Coordinates of C-alpha atoms (C1' of nucleotides) in Angstrom, one line a residue:
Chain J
X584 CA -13.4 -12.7 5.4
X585 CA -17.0 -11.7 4.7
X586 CA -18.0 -8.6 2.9
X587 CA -18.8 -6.5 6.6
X588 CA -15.2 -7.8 8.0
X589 CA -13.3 -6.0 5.0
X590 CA -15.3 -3.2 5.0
X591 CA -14.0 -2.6 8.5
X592 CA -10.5 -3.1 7.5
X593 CA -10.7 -1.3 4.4
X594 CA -11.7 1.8 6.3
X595 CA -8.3 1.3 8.7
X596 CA -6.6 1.3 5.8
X597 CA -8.3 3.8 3.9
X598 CA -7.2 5.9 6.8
X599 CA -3.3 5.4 6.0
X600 CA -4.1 5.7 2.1
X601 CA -3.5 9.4 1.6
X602 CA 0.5 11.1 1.2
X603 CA -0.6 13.5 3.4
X604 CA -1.6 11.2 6.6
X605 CA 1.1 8.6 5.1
X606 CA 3.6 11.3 6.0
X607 CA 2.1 12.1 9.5
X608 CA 2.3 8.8 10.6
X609 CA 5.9 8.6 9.2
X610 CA 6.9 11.7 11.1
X611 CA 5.2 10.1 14.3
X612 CA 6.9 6.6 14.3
X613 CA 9.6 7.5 16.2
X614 CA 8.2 10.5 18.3
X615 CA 5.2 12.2 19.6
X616 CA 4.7 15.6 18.4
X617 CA 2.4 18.5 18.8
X618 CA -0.6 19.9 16.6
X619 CA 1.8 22.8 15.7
X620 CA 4.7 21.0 14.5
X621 CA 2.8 18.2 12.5
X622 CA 1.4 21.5 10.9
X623 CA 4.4 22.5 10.0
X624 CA 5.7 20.2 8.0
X625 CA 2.9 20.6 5.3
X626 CA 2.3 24.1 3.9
X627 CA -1.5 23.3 3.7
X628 CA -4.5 25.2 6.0
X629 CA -3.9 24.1 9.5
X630 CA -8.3 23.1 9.7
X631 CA -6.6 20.8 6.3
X632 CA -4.2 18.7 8.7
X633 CA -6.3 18.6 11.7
X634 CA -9.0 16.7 9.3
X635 CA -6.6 14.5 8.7
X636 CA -5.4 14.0 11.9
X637 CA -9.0 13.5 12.5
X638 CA -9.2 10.5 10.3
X639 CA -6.3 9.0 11.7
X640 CA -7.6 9.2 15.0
X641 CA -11.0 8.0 14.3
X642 CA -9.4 5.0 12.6
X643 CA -7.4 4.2 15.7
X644 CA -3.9 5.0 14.1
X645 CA -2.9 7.7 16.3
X646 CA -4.3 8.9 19.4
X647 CA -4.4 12.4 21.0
X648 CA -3.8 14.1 24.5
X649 CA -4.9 18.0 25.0
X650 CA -1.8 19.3 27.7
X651 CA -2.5 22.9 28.4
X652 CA -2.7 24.8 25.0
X653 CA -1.6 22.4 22.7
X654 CA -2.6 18.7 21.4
X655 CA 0.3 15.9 21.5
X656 CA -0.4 13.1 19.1
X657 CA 0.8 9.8 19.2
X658 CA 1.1 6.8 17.5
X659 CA -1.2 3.9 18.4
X660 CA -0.2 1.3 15.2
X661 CA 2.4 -0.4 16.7
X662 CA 3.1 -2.4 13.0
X663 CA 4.3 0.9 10.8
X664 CA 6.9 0.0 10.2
X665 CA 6.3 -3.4 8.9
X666 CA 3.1 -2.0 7.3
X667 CA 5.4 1.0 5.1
X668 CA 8.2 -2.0 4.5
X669 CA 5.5 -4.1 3.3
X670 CA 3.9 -1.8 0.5
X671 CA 7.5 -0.6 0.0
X672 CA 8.4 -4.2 -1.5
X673 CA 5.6 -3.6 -3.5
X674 CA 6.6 -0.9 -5.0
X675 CA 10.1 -1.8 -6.0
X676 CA 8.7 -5.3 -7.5
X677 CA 7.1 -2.9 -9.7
X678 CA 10.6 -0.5 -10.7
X679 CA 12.2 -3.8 -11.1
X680 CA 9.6 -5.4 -13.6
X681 CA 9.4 -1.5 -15.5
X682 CA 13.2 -1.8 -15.9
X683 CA 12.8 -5.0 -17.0
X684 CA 10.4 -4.3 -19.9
X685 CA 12.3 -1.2 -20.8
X686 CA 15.2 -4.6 -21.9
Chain Y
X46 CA 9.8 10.8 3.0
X47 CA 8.2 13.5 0.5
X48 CA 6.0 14.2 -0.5
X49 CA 6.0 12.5 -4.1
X50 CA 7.3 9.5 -2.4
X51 CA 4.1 9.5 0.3
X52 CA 1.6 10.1 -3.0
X53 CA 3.5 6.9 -5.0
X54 CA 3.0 4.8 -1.9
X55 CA -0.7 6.2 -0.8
X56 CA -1.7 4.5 -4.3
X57 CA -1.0 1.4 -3.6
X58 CA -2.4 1.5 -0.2
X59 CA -5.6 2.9 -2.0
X60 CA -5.5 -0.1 -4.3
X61 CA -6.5 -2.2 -0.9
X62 CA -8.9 0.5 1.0
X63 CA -11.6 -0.9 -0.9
X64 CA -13.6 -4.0 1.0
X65 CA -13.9 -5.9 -2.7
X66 CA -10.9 -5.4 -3.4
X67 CA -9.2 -6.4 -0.4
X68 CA -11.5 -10.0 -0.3
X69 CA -10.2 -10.4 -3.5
X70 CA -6.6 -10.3 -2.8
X71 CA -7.7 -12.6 0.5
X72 CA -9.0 -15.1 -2.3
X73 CA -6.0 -15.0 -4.2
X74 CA -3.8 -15.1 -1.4
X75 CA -3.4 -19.1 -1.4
X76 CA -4.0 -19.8 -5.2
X77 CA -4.6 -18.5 -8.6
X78 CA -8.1 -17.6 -9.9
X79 CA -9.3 -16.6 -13.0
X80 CA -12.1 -14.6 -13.3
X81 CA -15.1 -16.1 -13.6
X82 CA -14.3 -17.5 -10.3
X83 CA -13.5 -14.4 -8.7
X84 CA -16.4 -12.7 -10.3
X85 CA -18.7 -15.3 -8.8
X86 CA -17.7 -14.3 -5.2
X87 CA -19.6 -11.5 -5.4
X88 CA -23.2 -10.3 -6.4
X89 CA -21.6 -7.3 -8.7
X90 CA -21.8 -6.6 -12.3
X91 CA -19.4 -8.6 -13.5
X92 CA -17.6 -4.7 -14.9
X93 CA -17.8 -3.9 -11.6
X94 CA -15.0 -6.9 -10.8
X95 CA -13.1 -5.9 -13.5
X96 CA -12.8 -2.5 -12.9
X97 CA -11.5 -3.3 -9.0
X98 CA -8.7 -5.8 -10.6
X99 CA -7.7 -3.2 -13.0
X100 CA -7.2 -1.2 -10.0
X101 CA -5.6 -3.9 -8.1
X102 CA -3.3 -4.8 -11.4
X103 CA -2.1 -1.2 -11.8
X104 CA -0.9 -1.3 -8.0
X105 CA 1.2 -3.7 -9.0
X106 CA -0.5 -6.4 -6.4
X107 CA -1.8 -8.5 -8.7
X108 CA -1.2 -9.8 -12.0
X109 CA -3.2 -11.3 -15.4
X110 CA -2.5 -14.1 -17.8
X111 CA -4.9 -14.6 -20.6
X112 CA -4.8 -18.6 -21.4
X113 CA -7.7 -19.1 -23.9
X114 CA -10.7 -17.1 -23.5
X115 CA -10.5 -16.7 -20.4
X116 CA -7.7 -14.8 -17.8
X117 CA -6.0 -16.3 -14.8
X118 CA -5.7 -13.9 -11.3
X119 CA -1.9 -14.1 -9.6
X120 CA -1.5 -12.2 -6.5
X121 CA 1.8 -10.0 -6.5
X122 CA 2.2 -8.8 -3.0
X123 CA 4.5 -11.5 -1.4
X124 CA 3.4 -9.6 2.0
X125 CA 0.0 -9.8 2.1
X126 CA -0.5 -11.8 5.4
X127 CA 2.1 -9.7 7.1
X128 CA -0.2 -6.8 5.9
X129 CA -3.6 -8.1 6.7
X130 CA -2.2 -9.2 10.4
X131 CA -1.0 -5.5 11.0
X132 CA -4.1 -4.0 9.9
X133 CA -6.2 -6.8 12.0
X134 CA -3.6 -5.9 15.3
X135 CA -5.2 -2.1 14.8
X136 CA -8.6 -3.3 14.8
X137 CA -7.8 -5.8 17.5
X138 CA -6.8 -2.9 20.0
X139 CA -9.6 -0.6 18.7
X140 CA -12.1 -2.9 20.0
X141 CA -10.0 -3.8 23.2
X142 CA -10.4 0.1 24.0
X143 CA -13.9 0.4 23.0
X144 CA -14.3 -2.9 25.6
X145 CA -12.5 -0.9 28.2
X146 CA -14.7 2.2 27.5
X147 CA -17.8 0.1 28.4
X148 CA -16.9 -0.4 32.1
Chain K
dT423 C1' -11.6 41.3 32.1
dG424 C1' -10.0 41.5 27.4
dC425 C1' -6.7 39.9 23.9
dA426 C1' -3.6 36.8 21.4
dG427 C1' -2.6 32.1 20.2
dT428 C1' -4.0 27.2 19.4
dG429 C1' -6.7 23.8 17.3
dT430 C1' -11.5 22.1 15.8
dT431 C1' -15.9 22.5 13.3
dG432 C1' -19.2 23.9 9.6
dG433 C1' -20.0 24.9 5.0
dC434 C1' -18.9 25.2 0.4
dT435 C1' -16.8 23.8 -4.3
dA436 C1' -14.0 20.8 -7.0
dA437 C1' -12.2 16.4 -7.8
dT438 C1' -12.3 11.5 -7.4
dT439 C1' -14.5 7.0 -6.8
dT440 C1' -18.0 3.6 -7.2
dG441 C1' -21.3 0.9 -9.6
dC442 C1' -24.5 0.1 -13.3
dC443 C1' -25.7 -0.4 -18.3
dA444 C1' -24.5 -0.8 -22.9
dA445 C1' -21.3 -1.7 -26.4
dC446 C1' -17.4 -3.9 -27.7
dA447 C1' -13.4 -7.4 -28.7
dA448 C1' -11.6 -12.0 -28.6
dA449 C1' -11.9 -16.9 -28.3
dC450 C1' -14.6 -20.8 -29.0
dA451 C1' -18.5 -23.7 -30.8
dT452 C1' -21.9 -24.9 -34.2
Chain H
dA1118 C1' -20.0 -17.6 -41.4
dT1119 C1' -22.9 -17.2 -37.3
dG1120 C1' -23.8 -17.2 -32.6
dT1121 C1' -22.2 -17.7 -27.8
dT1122 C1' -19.4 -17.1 -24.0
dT1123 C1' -15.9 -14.3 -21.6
dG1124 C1' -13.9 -10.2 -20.0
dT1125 C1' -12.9 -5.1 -20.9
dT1126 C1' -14.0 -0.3 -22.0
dG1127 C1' -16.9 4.0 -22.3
dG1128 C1' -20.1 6.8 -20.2
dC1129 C1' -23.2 8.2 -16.9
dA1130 C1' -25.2 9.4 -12.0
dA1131 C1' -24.6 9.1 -7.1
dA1132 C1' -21.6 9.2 -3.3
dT1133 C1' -17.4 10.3 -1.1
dT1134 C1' -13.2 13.0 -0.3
dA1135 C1' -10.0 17.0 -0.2
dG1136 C1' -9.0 21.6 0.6
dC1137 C1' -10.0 26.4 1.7
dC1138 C1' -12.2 30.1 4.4
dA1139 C1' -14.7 31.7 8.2
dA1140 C1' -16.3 31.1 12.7
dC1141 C1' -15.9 29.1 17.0
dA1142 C1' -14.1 27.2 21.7
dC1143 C1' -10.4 27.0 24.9
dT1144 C1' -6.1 28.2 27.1
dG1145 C1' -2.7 31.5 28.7
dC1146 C1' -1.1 36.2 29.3
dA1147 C1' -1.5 41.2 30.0

DNA sequence: TGCAGTGTTGGCTAATTTGCCAACAAACAT
DNA sequence: ATGTTTGTTGGCAAATTAGCCAACACTGCA
């Protein structure tokens, strides 16, 4: 992997490496959902989630569809799961070596 | 998943949206390095590369060993591949529908 | 038509990140 | 002891990112 080819994927996951567009993709494994609801889950400005929607789109996470008034967004990574079970291992290797050193 | 949750596990995702970062993890992938190896990999101050494992240590996807002067590189993440493959399937179909766009 | 609702875009500030240089600490050699 | 090599830390400037507000475009309804 040269220097160009990890850029590219360092900007994929640089996509998925905020809470805020962690928990949108979360919210949209299992379901499409509207602009509006995704909104609603976060009590930030609504031009502060459509940004990140943005960036997940332009990354090729999710993908959108305008129907009438509203935007429907959808998941386009078909590996989430995998992906959030993978750092999730991560992250309890590193509660089990803290609990370790508190020993 | 809440939002503290989505902020513990954005930070290690962070720890590999960074293109040095993730080549190094690539490097270390198959075999222990220590740092002047690593270091020679790329054309940065060698602070630079020190900063980026820091980063990488502190994530918990990597690990140090000082033996003598100088400081041996383990990778952590047992997942790695699995990761790199997922994010590779996203840029695989994001250049499947920019083909697609073409015609 | 005009008005209300829905989502995006522009612009701004604050915070974070990146990379370099210089200085430092630790191990080793002379 | 002195100097050299090896890697980390502090501090700085430039670049990027995040969030808010205001303004806009588009749809649907009266």
């Amino acid at each position: 992997m040269n220097y160009e080819q990890a850029q590219i994927r360092a900007d994929i996951i640089k996509a998925l490496a905020h809470p805020v567009r962690l928990m949108i993709v979360q919210e949209l494994k299992d379901k499409d959902m509207n602009f509006a609801d995704i909104n609603q889950v976060f009590e930030y400005d609504k031009s502060t989630i459509s940004k990140h929607l943005t960036v997940l789109k332009n990354a090729g996470i999710v993908s959108s569809k305008k129907i009438g008034a509203d935007v429907i967004y959808h998941i386009e990574m078909c590996c989430v799961n995998k992906f959030i079970d993978c750092i999730d291992s991560v992250l309890k290797q590193n509660i089990e070596k803290q609990q370790s050193c508190l020993m």
